[in-house]
Amino acid sequence: MSETAQSNHTEKKDFLVRSSSLKDVRTFCREVFEKLQIEQNLKDELVLAIAEAAQNIVKHAYKDDPKTDDKMVVQISCKDNKLQIGFYDMGTPVDPNKVKHREIDNVKPGGLGTFFIQEIMDAVEFKDGKKPWINHLVLTKQL
Amino acid sequence: MSYKVTEDGNIATIHLDGEIDMDVTEKAKEVIFPHIEAGKEVHLNLSNVQYMDSSGISVLIESHQKALEKNTKVIIKDVSKSVLKVIMMAKLEQILNLE
């Protein structure tokens, strides 16, 4: 638990849906978590989880449209020591029932991003995207 | 991501530098795979890699498996604490050759 996390804080930023944006997503997260004074180990884990979720948007929701000019939004909120990260995109609708990681003992490339997200976060929830958004993913973590 | 390769006999030492994510995995494969396919033992030095995501981990797995097919090996050297944590989260510390 981070004792210094601020009680109420929200920031959001949009990013072009491209793999080249992932570095910018991480930079944004690190800056916000710096303000929230989240300790380094947890910060590294959270940045990984968020970057994996953003990567999933690029890799899956926009699989058929890799040169899109669409943007995705990442919103980080901290309220009463509960961190909530929202992702909004206008890609292919995600079927939550099909979002599964590979069996961890079946070692092969791929299928680890969702596993990392689930390991790091307390909850992963797909919500109905409100126009203009198609997908709305919410990750939560109690600090 | 930047890299440096040195070769000494049958050993190719590859120093990667920077953050390894989906955006650079193709480049990482282009750097690593030819040495494995040539049957070299690859020493992958990750001391200057401070961030690696699932895409980077996939490159490590694929490199390891390709090396087995070629009867050689990939040894991951000087892995940073932050990357080791991700390798351990993926439960690969007993699978990959870490030194």
Short mmCIF file of C-alpha atoms in Angstrom, two decimals:
data_model
loop_
_atom_site.label_atom_id
_atom_site.label_comp_id
_atom_site.label_asym_id
_atom_site.label_seq_id
_atom_site.Cartn_x
_atom_site.Cartn_y
_atom_site.Cartn_z
CA MET A 1 0.00 0.00 0.00
CA SER A 2 1.22 3.45 -0.84
CA GLU A 3 0.71 5.72 2.15
CA THR A 4 1.44 8.80 0.14
CA ALA A 5 -1.02 8.29 -2.72
CA GLN A 6 -3.18 11.37 -3.10
CA SER A 7 -6.83 10.87 -2.28
CA ASN A 8 -8.39 12.37 -5.41
CA HIS A 9 -6.64 12.73 -8.72
CA THR A 10 -7.69 12.20 -12.35
CA GLU A 11 -5.73 12.63 -15.54
CA LYS A 12 -6.37 11.45 -19.06
CA LYS A 13 -4.56 11.59 -22.35
CA ASP A 14 -5.20 10.39 -25.87
CA PHE A 15 -2.75 8.50 -28.03
CA LEU A 16 -2.68 7.47 -31.66
CA VAL A 17 -3.46 3.74 -31.87
CA ARG A 18 0.01 2.64 -32.95
CA SER A 19 2.72 0.52 -31.38
CA SER A 20 4.95 3.59 -31.50
CA SER A 21 2.57 5.24 -28.98
CA LEU A 22 3.24 2.65 -26.28
CA LYS A 23 6.34 4.48 -25.07
CA ASP A 24 4.26 7.65 -24.72
CA VAL A 25 1.62 5.71 -22.77
CA ARG A 26 4.30 4.54 -20.35
CA THR A 27 5.72 8.04 -19.99
CA PHE A 28 2.26 9.42 -19.22
CA CYS A 29 1.65 6.71 -16.59
CA ARG A 30 5.02 7.22 -14.96
CA GLU A 31 4.40 10.96 -14.70
CA VAL A 32 0.98 10.46 -13.11
CA PHE A 33 2.26 7.81 -10.68
CA GLU A 34 5.14 10.12 -9.78
CA LYS A 35 2.57 12.76 -8.77
CA LEU A 36 0.67 10.12 -6.81
CA GLN A 37 3.95 9.17 -5.11
CA ILE A 38 3.41 5.49 -5.75
CA GLU A 39 6.45 3.46 -4.76
CA GLN A 40 8.76 2.19 -7.48
CA ASN A 41 7.93 -1.54 -7.49
CA LEU A 42 4.21 -0.97 -7.69
CA LYS A 43 4.72 1.80 -10.22
CA ASP A 44 6.67 -0.59 -12.50
CA GLU A 45 3.91 -3.20 -12.24
CA LEU A 46 1.14 -0.70 -12.96
CA VAL A 47 2.99 0.74 -15.94
CA LEU A 48 3.40 -2.78 -17.33
CA ALA A 49 -0.29 -3.60 -16.86
CA ILE A 50 -1.40 -0.36 -18.51
CA ALA A 51 1.03 -0.73 -21.39
CA GLU A 52 -0.17 -4.31 -21.95
CA ALA A 53 -3.78 -3.15 -22.08
CA ALA A 54 -2.86 -0.40 -24.56
CA GLN A 55 -0.89 -2.96 -26.57
CA ASN A 56 -3.99 -5.17 -26.72
CA ILE A 57 -5.92 -2.30 -28.28
CA VAL A 58 -3.24 -1.88 -30.96
CA LYS A 59 -2.76 -5.61 -31.51
CA HIS A 60 -6.33 -6.87 -31.30
CA ALA A 61 -8.96 -4.12 -31.52
CA TYR A 62 -7.12 -2.58 -34.50
CA LYS A 63 -5.68 -5.79 -35.93
CA ASP A 64 -7.34 -5.12 -39.28
CA ASP A 65 -6.57 -1.42 -39.34
CA PRO A 66 -2.91 -0.97 -38.34
CA LYS A 67 -2.58 2.40 -40.05
CA THR A 68 -5.57 3.97 -38.37
CA ASP A 69 -5.61 7.60 -37.36
CA ASP A 70 -7.96 6.76 -34.46
CA LYS A 71 -6.95 7.61 -30.97
CA MET A 72 -7.31 5.70 -27.72
CA VAL A 73 -7.75 7.39 -24.37
CA VAL A 74 -6.11 6.33 -21.13
CA GLN A 75 -7.62 7.79 -17.97
CA ILE A 76 -6.01 7.33 -14.56
CA SER A 77 -8.07 8.15 -11.48
CA CYS A 78 -7.19 7.75 -7.85
CA LYS A 79 -9.92 8.15 -5.30
CA ASP A 80 -9.69 7.12 -1.65
CA ASN A 81 -6.58 5.05 -2.42
CA LYS A 82 -8.35 3.12 -5.15
CA LEU A 83 -6.72 3.38 -8.52
CA GLN A 84 -8.93 3.10 -11.58
CA ILE A 85 -7.55 3.07 -15.10
CA GLY A 86 -9.93 3.45 -18.02
CA PHE A 87 -9.16 2.67 -21.67
CA TYR A 88 -11.39 3.86 -24.48
CA ASP A 89 -11.07 2.92 -28.14
CA MET A 90 -13.12 2.79 -31.32
CA GLY A 91 -11.76 -0.48 -32.67
CA THR A 92 -13.37 -3.86 -33.22
CA PRO A 93 -15.72 -4.71 -30.33
CA VAL A 94 -14.04 -6.92 -27.77
CA ASP A 95 -15.84 -10.09 -26.68
CA PRO A 96 -14.81 -10.38 -23.02
CA ASN A 97 -15.43 -14.13 -23.13
CA LYS A 98 -12.68 -14.50 -25.71
CA VAL A 99 -10.08 -12.54 -23.74
CA LYS A 100 -7.97 -15.29 -22.24
CA HIS A 101 -4.29 -15.73 -21.59
CA ARG A 102 -2.47 -18.89 -22.55
CA GLU A 103 -1.82 -21.64 -20.01
CA ILE A 104 1.25 -20.37 -18.21
CA ASP A 105 2.94 -23.79 -18.23
CA ASN A 106 2.49 -24.13 -21.98
CA VAL A 107 5.58 -22.12 -22.82
CA LYS A 108 5.32 -20.46 -26.21
CA PRO A 109 5.53 -16.92 -27.56
CA GLY A 110 2.44 -14.75 -27.05
CA GLY A 111 -0.55 -14.77 -24.78
CA LEU A 112 1.13 -13.24 -21.73
CA GLY A 113 -0.14 -9.66 -21.81
CA THR A 114 -3.55 -10.49 -20.39
CA PHE A 115 -1.91 -12.75 -17.81
CA PHE A 116 0.29 -9.86 -16.62
CA ILE A 117 -2.71 -7.55 -16.39
CA GLN A 118 -4.67 -10.06 -14.31
CA GLU A 119 -1.68 -10.79 -12.07
CA ILE A 120 -1.06 -7.12 -11.33
CA MET A 121 -4.55 -5.65 -11.09
CA ASP A 122 -7.33 -6.46 -8.63
CA ALA A 123 -10.08 -6.33 -11.24
CA VAL A 124 -10.40 -6.22 -15.02
CA GLU A 125 -13.79 -5.22 -16.39
CA PHE A 126 -15.09 -4.60 -19.90
CA LYS A 127 -17.90 -2.07 -19.93
CA ASP A 128 -20.15 -0.97 -22.75
CA GLY A 129 -18.45 1.85 -24.61
CA LYS A 130 -20.54 5.00 -24.73
CA LYS A 131 -20.51 6.83 -28.07
CA PRO A 132 -18.16 7.50 -29.75
CA TRP A 133 -16.30 4.73 -27.97
CA ILE A 134 -16.72 1.05 -28.83
CA ASN A 135 -14.64 -0.51 -26.09
CA HIS A 136 -14.23 0.62 -22.50
CA LEU A 137 -11.88 -1.38 -20.30
CA VAL A 138 -11.49 -0.60 -16.61
CA LEU A 139 -8.61 -1.86 -14.48
CA THR A 140 -8.70 -1.30 -10.73
CA LYS A 141 -6.18 -1.66 -7.93
CA GLN A 142 -6.49 -0.88 -4.26
CA LEU A 143 -3.38 1.05 -3.19
CA MET B 1 16.21 0.23 -28.76
CA SER B 2 19.83 0.14 -29.76
CA TYR B 3 22.20 -2.80 -29.82
CA LYS B 4 25.80 -3.88 -30.14
CA VAL B 5 27.00 -7.26 -31.36
CA THR B 6 30.44 -8.75 -30.83
CA GLU B 7 31.50 -12.17 -32.04
CA ASP B 8 34.18 -14.41 -30.62
CA GLY B 9 34.41 -17.81 -32.25
CA ASN B 10 31.06 -19.51 -31.95
CA ILE B 11 29.71 -17.02 -29.42
CA ALA B 12 27.74 -13.94 -30.44
CA THR B 13 27.29 -11.45 -27.62
CA ILE B 14 24.39 -9.08 -28.14
CA HIS B 15 23.94 -6.06 -25.89
CA LEU B 16 20.45 -4.62 -26.10
CA ASP B 17 19.83 -1.12 -24.80
CA GLY B 18 16.53 0.63 -24.07
CA GLU B 19 12.96 -0.49 -23.62
CA ILE B 20 11.76 -3.66 -25.35
CA ASP B 21 8.11 -3.45 -26.32
CA MET B 22 5.88 -4.41 -29.24
CA ASP B 23 7.25 -1.52 -31.28
CA VAL B 24 10.79 -2.91 -31.37
CA THR B 25 10.30 -6.68 -31.26
CA GLU B 26 10.75 -7.12 -35.01
CA LYS B 27 14.03 -5.23 -34.80
CA ALA B 28 15.13 -7.36 -31.83
CA LYS B 29 14.33 -10.54 -33.77
CA GLU B 30 16.28 -9.26 -36.78
CA VAL B 31 19.29 -8.73 -34.52
CA ILE B 32 19.10 -12.02 -32.59
CA PHE B 33 17.67 -14.70 -34.88
CA PRO B 34 20.35 -14.76 -37.64
CA HIS B 35 22.99 -15.65 -35.05
CA ILE B 36 20.86 -18.50 -33.72
CA GLU B 37 20.10 -19.71 -37.22
CA ALA B 38 23.85 -19.70 -37.92
CA GLY B 39 24.22 -22.10 -34.99
CA LYS B 40 25.98 -19.59 -32.72
CA GLU B 41 25.66 -19.60 -28.96
CA VAL B 42 24.04 -16.27 -28.21
CA HIS B 43 24.83 -14.31 -25.06
CA LEU B 44 22.08 -11.78 -24.66
CA ASN B 45 23.18 -9.02 -22.31
CA LEU B 46 20.17 -7.17 -20.88
CA SER B 47 21.96 -5.01 -18.30
CA ASN B 48 20.81 -1.85 -20.11
CA VAL B 49 17.23 -2.97 -20.67
CA GLN B 50 15.11 -1.44 -17.93
CA TYR B 51 11.69 -2.31 -19.32
CA MET B 52 10.37 -5.34 -21.14
CA ASP B 53 6.74 -6.22 -21.84
CA SER B 54 5.06 -9.44 -22.96
CA SER B 55 6.23 -8.86 -26.54
CA GLY B 56 9.84 -8.74 -25.37
CA ILE B 57 9.30 -11.86 -23.29
CA SER B 58 7.96 -13.56 -26.41
CA VAL B 59 11.21 -12.72 -28.22
CA LEU B 60 13.16 -14.38 -25.38
CA ILE B 61 10.96 -17.50 -25.57
CA GLU B 62 11.17 -17.68 -29.36
CA SER B 63 14.95 -17.20 -29.25
CA HIS B 64 15.28 -19.95 -26.64
CA GLN B 65 13.14 -22.36 -28.64
CA LYS B 66 14.91 -21.60 -31.94
CA ALA B 67 18.24 -22.22 -30.24
CA LEU B 68 17.07 -25.62 -29.00
CA GLU B 69 16.05 -26.52 -32.54
CA LYS B 70 19.54 -25.58 -33.72
CA ASN B 71 21.24 -27.50 -30.89
CA THR B 72 22.66 -24.32 -29.44
CA LYS B 73 21.58 -22.00 -26.64
CA VAL B 74 20.73 -18.45 -25.71
CA ILE B 75 22.16 -17.31 -22.39
CA ILE B 76 20.55 -14.23 -20.88
CA LYS B 77 23.17 -12.28 -18.97
CA ASP B 78 23.13 -9.45 -16.45
CA VAL B 79 19.38 -9.08 -16.52
CA SER B 80 18.19 -5.95 -14.72
CA LYS B 81 16.04 -6.29 -11.62
CA SER B 82 12.98 -4.85 -13.34
CA VAL B 83 13.20 -7.23 -16.31
CA LEU B 84 13.93 -10.22 -14.05
CA LYS B 85 10.70 -9.43 -12.24
CA VAL B 86 8.76 -9.71 -15.51
CA ILE B 87 10.55 -12.96 -16.42
CA MET B 88 9.61 -14.35 -13.01
CA MET B 89 6.03 -13.16 -13.35
CA ALA B 90 5.89 -15.22 -16.56
CA LYS B 91 7.37 -18.15 -14.59
CA LEU B 92 10.24 -18.46 -17.04
CA GLU B 93 13.22 -18.24 -14.68
CA GLN B 94 13.61 -22.03 -14.76
CA ILE B 95 13.01 -22.27 -18.50
CA LEU B 96 15.32 -19.59 -19.90
CA ASN B 97 19.09 -19.75 -19.34
CA LEU B 98 19.76 -16.87 -16.94
CA GLU B 99 23.24 -15.95 -15.74
#
